[in-house]
Amino acid sequence: MEEALLKVNGISKKYHSFALNEVTFSLEPGYILGLTGRNGAGKTTLIKQLLHPETAASGSVTIAGIDAGKHPVQAKQEMGVLMEEMPFLEDWSLEKNGKLLGAYYEKFSQEAFEKYLRKFELGKGTTYRNLSRGMRMKFQLAFALAYKPKLLLMDEATGGLDVVFRKEFYYLLQEAVEQEMVSVIISTHVTEDLDKVADYVAFMEGGRMKFFESKEELYEKYQNYMRRLHGEAAGHGTVRLEDVIYHYDKLVEGKERQKDECYKADR
Amino acid sequence: MNVIKQTDREYKTPEEAFDRVMVSGGYRMFLLVVMFFMVGVELFVGLMPVEGCIGVAIFAASLLVGLVAGPLFWETNANYKAARRIRRAVYFPIRKSAFLLSKIKIMGEYVAVRWVIALVVQLAGAPLFGAGNILLYQGVLLAAAVVNILFYCFIGTVGAGLGE
């Protein structure tokens, strides 16, 4: 098995009325992890702790072998971020934003940045302020890809955007994943998007990671569950993550019940 | 040496560029306007022609008002915007020292200019109101300046924003 690009070990964070509890998972290079859960479940908190784990109450984050808590500047060189609150300079053009803020990244290429801007149909002379929300996300993606990060973190990057845009955006993202071998964590509550692009799915609830599994395994569990309930034919329909998540406790319960039945049969 | 060009200016390091750009000239200008206003209120009260203990008490009260109200007023506007921008910039691989330097610069500029304005107005008003309390006032103002910087850079909203 390939060595994990990202290793998160027991990350915890406490606020007054919320706590992130010992989240642990890992992600190999070139895979897309969909991070989902209800509003307030801890998705954004987790994403922020991946960026600066030195502020976590406990735990560690390692990216490409770099301990992000001890070497945050080095670790961030390998991370690209797409979120609404990125501090790009609103009154500057995209080109100037790239020149100034790209200088923080050792591997940033202005040439590559402008190539991605052209590919995403963004004018380099356009002021950041004049971009729509969707175009800002494309810009952030172009900026991030220009310094070849090993991990992209997207926090509700496509929330509120129309279906057509999301389809186009995820197509560009998948292309980038394949070409640049970058891993991606997409935090979103739009599970339809994860149905299309995610390799792994993690579900956050009440500040803890309820499950982390491959999408295919989740689908298989759900189909087995439907077969048990409604017969063989029911196990062949289209599976949606929304339904998998809704019935997850029963999927797991069903598996445990099977184990119990096998145990009883053996005895 | 990584050189970033911005129109006619070159920054030697990304941190220097950050320091200049992340808190823009607009915020600093707003700061100055607020400072003029707050120092004016402070000194008007502080320089009222009342002698002795009552005079000192009035100075102290006006200083307290300036100490709390001035930065708070500033903080709810320019500082909030500046702090928010610095807070969000943690997503970039910028050294923490760059953040701290920027916060110290913001607060230091505010306090230093406030102090200079206070001194100038005091000296200008001394013939009218008497010079007796100027030294005391300046001593307290210096102490207040140090407290301001320490509080807002390391403990207050701007300090708490770092790393979040």
Tab-separated table of C-alpha atoms in Angstrom:
chain	number	residue	atom	x	y	z
A	1	MET	CA	0.000	0.000	0.000
A	2	GLU	CA	1.301	3.436	-0.946
A	3	GLU	CA	2.562	5.590	1.923
A	4	ALA	CA	-0.048	8.088	3.086
A	5	LEU	CA	0.452	11.677	1.986
A	6	LEU	CA	-1.607	13.028	4.862
A	7	LYS	CA	-1.668	11.544	8.352
A	8	VAL	CA	-3.965	13.054	10.937
A	9	ASN	CA	-3.519	11.616	14.388
A	10	GLY	CA	-5.855	12.431	17.257
A	11	ILE	CA	-6.495	16.068	16.372
A	12	SER	CA	-8.642	17.790	18.998
A	13	LYS	CA	-9.745	21.359	19.412
A	14	LYS	CA	-11.951	22.908	22.075
A	15	TYR	CA	-14.167	25.965	21.872
A	16	HIS	CA	-16.716	27.220	24.383
A	17	SER	CA	-19.634	25.264	23.013
A	18	PHE	CA	-17.995	22.840	20.602
A	19	ALA	CA	-15.138	20.358	20.585
A	20	LEU	CA	-13.376	18.471	17.837
A	21	ASN	CA	-12.618	15.065	19.321
A	22	GLU	CA	-9.507	13.096	18.413
A	23	VAL	CA	-9.946	12.901	14.688
A	24	THR	CA	-7.662	10.338	13.054
A	25	PHE	CA	-7.379	9.383	9.408
A	26	SER	CA	-4.933	9.227	6.534
A	27	LEU	CA	-5.052	9.843	2.794
A	28	GLU	CA	-2.854	8.509	0.008
A	29	PRO	CA	-1.596	10.635	-2.897
A	30	GLY	CA	-3.959	11.208	-5.800
A	31	TYR	CA	-7.210	10.484	-3.966
A	32	ILE	CA	-10.221	12.669	-3.243
A	33	LEU	CA	-11.721	12.604	0.227
A	34	GLY	CA	-15.223	13.955	0.651
A	35	LEU	CA	-15.753	15.357	4.120
A	36	THR	CA	-19.414	15.772	4.893
A	37	GLY	CA	-21.773	16.255	7.798
A	38	ARG	CA	-24.411	18.653	9.014
A	39	ASN	CA	-23.760	22.326	9.609
A	40	GLY	CA	-21.802	22.684	12.830
A	41	ALA	CA	-20.499	19.117	12.744
A	42	GLY	CA	-16.867	20.259	12.679
A	43	LYS	CA	-15.903	20.118	9.017
A	44	THR	CA	-14.502	23.632	8.812
A	45	THR	CA	-12.840	23.280	12.201
A	46	LEU	CA	-11.094	20.145	10.999
A	47	ILE	CA	-9.959	21.815	7.772
A	48	LYS	CA	-8.535	24.737	9.767
A	49	GLN	CA	-6.734	22.388	12.128
A	50	LEU	CA	-5.104	20.682	9.152
A	51	LEU	CA	-3.763	24.098	8.145
A	52	HIS	CA	-2.451	25.095	11.546
A	53	PRO	CA	-2.345	22.123	13.898
A	54	GLU	CA	-0.080	24.086	16.241
A	55	THR	CA	-3.316	25.620	17.570
A	56	ALA	CA	-4.931	22.239	18.252
A	57	ALA	CA	-5.430	21.076	21.834
A	58	SER	CA	-3.737	17.798	20.947
A	59	GLY	CA	-2.784	15.578	18.048
A	60	SER	CA	-0.601	15.924	15.012
A	61	VAL	CA	-0.787	16.398	11.273
A	62	THR	CA	1.882	15.150	8.912
A	63	ILE	CA	1.875	16.062	5.264
A	64	ALA	CA	4.414	14.619	2.838
A	65	GLY	CA	6.496	13.633	5.846
A	66	ILE	CA	6.480	17.152	7.330
A	67	ASP	CA	5.101	17.634	10.835
A	68	ALA	CA	2.750	20.544	10.181
A	69	GLY	CA	2.639	21.518	13.853
A	70	LYS	CA	6.416	21.897	14.173
A	71	HIS	CA	7.091	23.224	10.661
A	72	PRO	CA	3.926	25.105	9.638
A	73	VAL	CA	5.556	27.262	6.990
A	74	GLN	CA	7.092	24.254	5.217
A	75	ALA	CA	3.877	22.261	5.511
A	76	LYS	CA	1.790	25.067	3.992
A	77	GLN	CA	4.078	25.063	0.971
A	78	GLU	CA	2.474	21.704	0.172
A	79	MET	CA	-1.112	22.773	0.799
A	80	GLY	CA	-3.494	24.638	-1.435
A	81	VAL	CA	-6.609	26.203	0.056
A	82	LEU	CA	-9.931	27.084	-1.509
A	83	MET	CA	-12.337	28.811	0.830
A	84	GLU	CA	-14.468	31.892	0.851
A	85	GLU	CA	-12.365	33.879	3.299
A	86	MET	CA	-9.024	33.699	1.480
A	87	PRO	CA	-7.316	37.092	1.848
A	88	PHE	CA	-6.600	37.881	-1.738
A	89	LEU	CA	-6.454	41.584	-2.406
A	90	GLU	CA	-9.780	42.772	-3.685
A	91	ASP	CA	-8.608	45.913	-5.446
A	92	TRP	CA	-5.772	44.229	-7.294
A	93	SER	CA	-5.813	42.346	-10.559
A	94	LEU	CA	-5.513	38.562	-10.639
A	95	GLU	CA	-2.042	38.889	-12.130
A	96	LYS	CA	-0.804	41.139	-9.327
A	97	ASN	CA	-2.407	38.955	-6.683
A	98	GLY	CA	-0.497	36.048	-8.156
A	99	LYS	CA	2.801	37.949	-8.238
A	100	LEU	CA	2.574	39.166	-4.654
A	101	LEU	CA	1.061	36.211	-2.842
A	102	GLY	CA	2.658	33.594	-5.073
A	103	ALA	CA	6.024	34.816	-3.807
A	104	TYR	CA	5.330	33.049	-0.513
A	105	TYR	CA	5.543	29.718	-2.296
A	106	GLU	CA	8.950	28.405	-3.348
A	107	LYS	CA	7.499	26.388	-6.227
A	108	PHE	CA	5.108	29.055	-7.519
A	109	SER	CA	5.299	29.634	-11.260
A	110	GLN	CA	3.765	32.829	-12.623
A	111	GLU	CA	3.782	31.225	-16.061
A	112	ALA	CA	1.824	28.203	-14.843
A	113	PHE	CA	-0.529	30.499	-12.936
A	114	GLU	CA	-1.345	32.519	-16.042
A	115	LYS	CA	-1.730	29.322	-18.043
A	116	TYR	CA	-4.370	28.115	-15.586
A	117	LEU	CA	-6.078	31.512	-15.662
A	118	ARG	CA	-6.396	31.208	-19.441
A	119	LYS	CA	-7.624	27.623	-19.142
A	120	PHE	CA	-10.273	28.655	-16.609
A	121	GLU	CA	-11.219	31.622	-18.807
A	122	LEU	CA	-10.235	34.267	-16.293
A	123	GLY	CA	-8.687	37.524	-17.497
A	124	LYS	CA	-5.426	38.234	-15.671
A	125	GLY	CA	-6.183	41.941	-15.702
A	126	THR	CA	-9.543	41.469	-13.974
A	127	THR	CA	-9.792	42.873	-10.465
A	128	TYR	CA	-10.451	40.255	-7.806
A	129	ARG	CA	-13.384	42.283	-6.517
A	130	ASN	CA	-15.131	41.963	-9.860
A	131	LEU	CA	-15.113	38.171	-9.864
A	132	SER	CA	-18.289	36.250	-9.075
A	133	ARG	CA	-18.109	33.680	-6.309
A	134	GLY	CA	-17.657	30.847	-8.763
A	135	MET	CA	-14.920	32.687	-10.609
A	136	ARG	CA	-13.144	33.344	-7.315
A	137	MET	CA	-13.086	29.619	-6.671
A	138	LYS	CA	-11.593	29.028	-10.117
A	139	PHE	CA	-9.027	31.724	-9.429
A	140	GLN	CA	-8.092	30.131	-6.107
A	141	LEU	CA	-7.730	26.791	-7.854
A	142	ALA	CA	-5.497	28.337	-10.527
A	143	PHE	CA	-3.397	30.009	-7.847
A	144	ALA	CA	-3.036	26.801	-5.845
A	145	LEU	CA	-2.163	24.616	-8.829
A	146	ALA	CA	0.544	27.082	-9.854
A	147	TYR	CA	2.749	25.972	-6.969
A	148	LYS	CA	1.980	22.264	-7.282
A	149	PRO	CA	0.780	21.498	-3.761
A	150	LYS	CA	0.479	17.879	-2.722
A	151	LEU	CA	-2.823	18.498	-0.948
A	152	LEU	CA	-5.771	20.722	-1.799
A	153	LEU	CA	-8.206	21.699	0.933
A	154	MET	CA	-11.612	22.909	-0.180
A	155	ASP	CA	-14.064	24.179	2.378
A	156	GLU	CA	-17.569	24.623	0.952
A	157	ALA	CA	-15.921	25.874	-2.213
A	158	THR	CA	-18.950	25.170	-4.389
A	159	GLY	CA	-21.729	25.760	-1.895
A	160	GLY	CA	-24.495	27.905	-3.332
A	161	LEU	CA	-23.177	27.624	-6.880
A	162	ASP	CA	-25.321	26.275	-9.676
A	163	VAL	CA	-25.209	22.704	-10.907
A	164	VAL	CA	-23.648	23.587	-14.247
A	165	PHE	CA	-20.792	25.462	-12.607
A	166	ARG	CA	-20.190	22.696	-10.076
A	167	LYS	CA	-20.005	20.113	-12.853
A	168	GLU	CA	-17.442	22.212	-14.725
A	169	PHE	CA	-15.453	22.952	-11.595
A	170	TYR	CA	-15.220	19.307	-10.541
A	171	TYR	CA	-14.193	18.311	-14.047
A	172	LEU	CA	-11.295	20.781	-13.829
A	173	LEU	CA	-10.465	19.487	-10.369
A	174	GLN	CA	-10.418	15.830	-11.439
A	175	GLU	CA	-8.200	16.704	-14.364
A	176	ALA	CA	-5.799	18.451	-11.998
A	177	VAL	CA	-5.810	15.463	-9.631
A	178	GLU	CA	-4.907	13.103	-12.450
A	179	GLN	CA	-2.254	15.307	-14.003
A	180	GLU	CA	-0.621	16.698	-10.862
A	181	MET	CA	-1.198	13.682	-8.570
A	182	VAL	CA	-2.589	15.969	-5.926
A	183	SER	CA	-4.828	14.732	-3.099
A	184	VAL	CA	-7.958	16.669	-2.317
A	185	ILE	CA	-10.171	17.053	0.716
A	186	ILE	CA	-13.556	18.485	-0.203
A	187	SER	CA	-15.620	19.649	2.714
A	188	THR	CA	-19.229	20.006	1.657
A	189	HIS	CA	-22.759	19.078	2.584
A	190	VAL	CA	-23.705	18.665	-1.081
A	191	THR	CA	-23.368	14.891	-1.227
A	192	GLU	CA	-24.389	14.729	-4.880
A	193	ASP	CA	-20.994	16.173	-5.773
A	194	LEU	CA	-19.219	13.558	-3.671
A	195	ASP	CA	-21.180	10.817	-5.445
A	196	LYS	CA	-19.449	11.924	-8.622
A	197	VAL	CA	-15.896	12.676	-7.522
A	198	ALA	CA	-14.995	11.271	-4.109
A	199	ASP	CA	-12.865	8.170	-3.615
A	200	TYR	CA	-13.274	8.206	0.152
A	201	VAL	CA	-16.010	9.645	2.321
A	202	ALA	CA	-15.732	10.832	5.912
A	203	PHE	CA	-18.760	11.853	7.935
A	204	MET	CA	-18.468	14.314	10.810
A	205	GLU	CA	-20.979	14.414	13.609
A	206	GLY	CA	-20.780	16.344	16.852
A	207	GLY	CA	-17.098	17.056	16.419
A	208	ARG	CA	-15.996	13.507	15.802
A	209	MET	CA	-15.437	11.486	12.657
A	210	LYS	CA	-18.246	8.970	12.652
A	211	PHE	CA	-16.851	7.035	9.735
A	212	PHE	CA	-14.118	7.129	7.090
A	213	GLU	CA	-14.566	4.601	4.295
A	214	SER	CA	-14.103	4.214	0.599
A	215	LYS	CA	-17.130	5.238	-1.389
A	216	GLU	CA	-17.281	1.847	-3.073
A	217	GLU	CA	-17.399	0.015	0.252
A	218	LEU	CA	-20.145	2.304	1.465
A	219	TYR	CA	-22.162	1.665	-1.670
A	220	GLU	CA	-21.666	-2.080	-1.292
A	221	LYS	CA	-22.775	-1.999	2.326
A	222	TYR	CA	-25.857	-0.091	1.360
A	223	GLN	CA	-26.724	-2.479	-1.457
A	224	ASN	CA	-26.314	-5.464	0.872
A	225	TYR	CA	-28.550	-3.753	3.372
A	226	MET	CA	-31.216	-3.123	0.734
A	227	ARG	CA	-31.021	-6.741	-0.378
A	228	ARG	CA	-31.571	-7.931	3.189
A	229	LEU	CA	-34.557	-5.651	3.546
A	230	HIS	CA	-36.256	-5.848	0.177
A	231	GLY	CA	-34.766	-8.738	-1.709
A	232	GLU	CA	-32.152	-9.238	-4.392
A	233	ALA	CA	-33.563	-6.781	-6.928
A	234	ALA	CA	-33.391	-3.882	-4.471
A	235	GLY	CA	-29.646	-4.239	-4.199
A	236	HIS	CA	-28.977	-3.201	-7.759
A	237	GLY	CA	-30.429	0.315	-7.901
A	238	THR	CA	-28.462	3.571	-8.043
A	239	VAL	CA	-26.911	4.373	-4.696
A	240	ARG	CA	-26.688	7.882	-3.329
A	241	LEU	CA	-24.400	8.936	-0.516
A	242	GLU	CA	-27.279	10.831	1.007
A	243	ASP	CA	-29.124	7.539	1.540
A	244	VAL	CA	-25.991	5.748	2.724
A	245	ILE	CA	-25.370	8.392	5.368
A	246	TYR	CA	-29.002	8.439	6.427
A	247	HIS	CA	-29.048	4.674	6.933
A	248	TYR	CA	-25.452	4.271	8.106
A	249	ASP	CA	-26.269	3.158	11.635
A	250	LYS	CA	-28.503	0.434	10.274
A	251	LEU	CA	-25.845	-0.678	7.788
A	252	VAL	CA	-23.384	-1.149	10.626
A	253	GLU	CA	-26.013	-2.685	12.893
A	254	GLY	CA	-26.912	-5.139	10.168
A	255	LYS	CA	-23.295	-6.252	9.846
A	256	GLU	CA	-23.000	-6.742	13.592
A	257	ARG	CA	-26.212	-8.717	13.633
A	258	GLN	CA	-24.788	-10.952	10.885
A	259	LYS	CA	-21.695	-11.551	12.984
A	260	ASP	CA	-23.882	-12.454	15.979
A	261	GLU	CA	-25.900	-14.880	13.847
A	262	CYS	CA	-22.741	-16.569	12.555
A	263	TYR	CA	-21.478	-16.864	16.113
A	264	LYS	CA	-24.735	-18.474	17.243
A	265	ALA	CA	-24.685	-20.846	14.245
A	266	ASP	CA	-21.150	-21.951	15.096
A	267	ARG	CA	-22.186	-22.686	18.633
B	1	MET	CA	16.495	36.897	-2.251
B	2	ASN	CA	12.979	36.752	-3.499
B	3	VAL	CA	12.024	40.043	-5.017
B	4	ILE	CA	8.421	40.947	-5.585
B	5	LYS	CA	7.652	43.866	-7.781
B	6	GLN	CA	4.606	45.927	-7.244
B	7	THR	CA	4.350	48.726	-9.772
B	8	ASP	CA	7.254	50.966	-8.910
B	9	ARG	CA	8.262	49.346	-5.657
B	10	GLU	CA	10.271	46.251	-4.891
B	11	TYR	CA	9.913	44.278	-1.710
B	12	LYS	CA	12.909	42.305	-0.608
B	13	THR	CA	10.954	39.541	1.050
B	14	PRO	CA	7.374	38.280	0.990
B	15	GLU	CA	7.076	39.195	4.669
B	16	GLU	CA	7.852	42.828	3.936
B	17	ALA	CA	5.289	42.835	1.166
B	18	PHE	CA	2.781	41.261	3.514
B	19	ASP	CA	3.413	43.886	6.130
B	20	ARG	CA	2.732	46.663	3.675
B	21	VAL	CA	-0.065	45.168	1.753
B	22	MET	CA	-2.094	43.207	4.237
B	23	VAL	CA	-2.968	46.353	6.145
B	24	SER	CA	-3.599	48.909	3.490
B	25	GLY	CA	-3.182	52.655	3.542
B	26	GLY	CA	-6.932	53.125	3.857
B	27	TYR	CA	-7.006	51.492	7.271
B	28	ARG	CA	-4.060	53.514	8.504
B	29	MET	CA	-5.732	56.724	7.368
B	30	PHE	CA	-8.887	55.789	9.235
B	31	LEU	CA	-6.757	55.161	12.286
B	32	LEU	CA	-5.350	58.692	12.111
B	33	VAL	CA	-8.798	60.231	11.862
B	34	VAL	CA	-9.984	58.296	14.893
B	35	MET	CA	-6.871	59.234	16.808
B	36	PHE	CA	-7.336	62.944	16.186
B	37	PHE	CA	-10.866	62.686	17.433
B	38	MET	CA	-10.047	60.704	20.563
B	39	VAL	CA	-7.001	62.730	21.501
B	40	GLY	CA	-9.029	65.895	21.079
B	41	VAL	CA	-11.674	64.648	23.508
B	42	GLU	CA	-9.045	63.414	25.924
B	43	LEU	CA	-7.074	66.607	26.017
B	44	PHE	CA	-10.055	68.892	26.133
B	45	VAL	CA	-11.107	67.238	29.351
B	46	GLY	CA	-7.572	66.790	30.621
B	47	LEU	CA	-6.486	70.364	30.116
B	48	MET	CA	-9.410	71.979	31.834
B	49	PRO	CA	-8.048	74.603	34.198
B	50	VAL	CA	-8.499	72.781	37.479
B	51	GLU	CA	-5.563	72.569	39.828
B	52	GLY	CA	-4.345	70.046	42.387
B	53	CYS	CA	-5.826	66.615	43.129
B	54	ILE	CA	-9.001	67.301	41.236
B	55	GLY	CA	-6.966	68.267	38.186
B	56	VAL	CA	-4.948	65.072	38.397
B	57	ALA	CA	-8.116	63.055	38.838
B	58	ILE	CA	-9.592	64.635	35.755
B	59	PHE	CA	-6.427	63.891	33.799
B	60	ALA	CA	-6.508	60.306	34.957
B	61	ALA	CA	-10.186	59.947	34.105
B	62	SER	CA	-9.727	61.427	30.648
B	63	LEU	CA	-6.764	59.174	30.083
B	64	LEU	CA	-8.780	56.160	31.123
B	65	VAL	CA	-11.511	57.169	28.743
B	66	GLY	CA	-8.961	57.558	25.978
B	67	LEU	CA	-7.254	54.305	26.899
B	68	VAL	CA	-10.417	52.279	26.718
B	69	ALA	CA	-12.666	54.159	24.343
B	70	GLY	CA	-10.037	55.161	21.814
B	71	PRO	CA	-8.670	51.728	21.061
B	72	LEU	CA	-12.110	50.176	21.299
B	73	PHE	CA	-13.506	52.627	18.823
B	74	TRP	CA	-10.541	52.055	16.601
B	75	GLU	CA	-10.741	48.361	17.120
B	76	THR	CA	-14.340	48.021	16.100
B	77	ASN	CA	-13.524	49.593	12.762
B	78	ALA	CA	-10.073	49.767	11.319
B	79	ASN	CA	-8.506	47.258	13.650
B	80	TYR	CA	-11.257	44.750	12.983
B	81	LYS	CA	-10.675	44.981	9.274
B	82	ALA	CA	-6.919	44.886	9.656
B	83	ALA	CA	-7.019	42.064	12.184
B	84	ARG	CA	-9.420	40.101	10.045
B	85	ARG	CA	-7.149	40.369	7.070
B	86	ILE	CA	-4.106	39.352	9.097
B	87	ARG	CA	-6.069	36.508	10.663
B	88	ARG	CA	-7.042	35.150	7.284
B	89	ALA	CA	-3.518	35.448	5.999
B	90	VAL	CA	-2.502	32.545	8.262
B	91	TYR	CA	-3.540	30.338	5.369
B	92	PHE	CA	-0.357	31.388	3.553
B	93	PRO	CA	3.069	30.088	4.551
B	94	ILE	CA	3.995	33.299	6.341
B	95	ARG	CA	6.170	33.220	9.417
B	96	LYS	CA	4.436	34.119	12.684
B	97	SER	CA	7.007	36.800	13.306
B	98	ALA	CA	5.655	38.630	10.257
B	99	PHE	CA	2.180	38.668	11.802
B	100	LEU	CA	3.482	39.886	15.107
B	101	LEU	CA	5.564	42.610	13.527
B	102	SER	CA	2.553	43.832	11.599
B	103	LYS	CA	0.382	43.977	14.691
B	104	ILE	CA	3.063	45.798	16.636
B	105	LYS	CA	3.437	48.240	13.774
B	106	ILE	CA	-0.298	48.913	13.614
B	107	MET	CA	-0.586	49.485	17.334
B	108	GLY	CA	2.736	51.251	17.582
B	109	GLU	CA	1.779	53.727	14.878
B	110	TYR	CA	-1.512	54.390	16.576
B	111	VAL	CA	-0.001	54.925	19.987
B	112	ALA	CA	3.006	56.901	18.792
B	113	VAL	CA	1.045	59.335	16.670
B	114	ARG	CA	-1.535	59.702	19.411
B	115	TRP	CA	1.216	60.539	21.851
B	116	VAL	CA	2.844	63.077	19.579
B	117	ILE	CA	-0.476	64.786	18.903
B	118	ALA	CA	-1.238	64.883	22.625
B	119	LEU	CA	2.138	66.443	23.352
B	120	VAL	CA	1.814	69.065	20.638
B	121	VAL	CA	-1.665	70.075	21.748
B	122	GLN	CA	-0.578	70.183	25.370
B	123	LEU	CA	2.412	72.358	24.614
B	124	ALA	CA	0.283	74.622	22.475
B	125	GLY	CA	-2.337	74.888	25.191
B	126	ALA	CA	0.061	75.261	28.116
B	127	PRO	CA	0.112	79.089	28.103
B	128	LEU	CA	-3.651	79.073	28.429
B	129	PHE	CA	-4.186	76.246	30.867
B	130	GLY	CA	-0.928	75.985	32.773
B	131	ALA	CA	2.018	73.653	32.264
B	132	GLY	CA	2.045	72.015	35.690
B	133	ASN	CA	0.352	68.792	34.777
B	134	ILE	CA	2.024	68.167	31.434
B	135	LEU	CA	4.863	66.026	32.814
B	136	LEU	CA	2.488	63.894	34.844
B	137	TYR	CA	0.220	63.497	31.863
B	138	GLN	CA	3.083	62.511	29.601
B	139	GLY	CA	4.303	59.923	32.101
B	140	VAL	CA	0.890	58.348	32.357
B	141	LEU	CA	0.474	58.482	28.577
B	142	LEU	CA	3.761	56.640	28.120
B	143	ALA	CA	2.638	53.932	30.512
B	144	ALA	CA	-0.714	53.745	28.735
B	145	ALA	CA	1.051	53.392	25.395
B	146	VAL	CA	3.007	50.384	26.624
B	147	VAL	CA	-0.139	48.813	28.049
B	148	ASN	CA	-1.970	49.440	24.789
B	149	ILE	CA	0.662	47.683	22.739
B	150	LEU	CA	0.941	44.745	25.103
B	151	PHE	CA	-2.779	44.282	25.458
B	152	TYR	CA	-3.835	44.546	21.867
B	153	CYS	CA	-0.933	42.727	20.367
B	154	PHE	CA	-0.733	39.805	22.691
B	155	ILE	CA	-4.006	39.500	24.527
B	156	GLY	CA	-6.752	41.404	22.740
B	157	THR	CA	-8.735	40.648	19.606
B	158	VAL	CA	-5.812	41.054	17.241
B	159	GLY	CA	-3.631	38.752	19.337
B	160	ALA	CA	-6.341	36.160	19.700
B	161	GLY	CA	-6.823	36.127	15.957
B	162	LEU	CA	-3.384	34.739	15.241
B	163	GLY	CA	-3.458	31.107	14.335
B	164	GLU	CA	-7.232	30.779	14.366
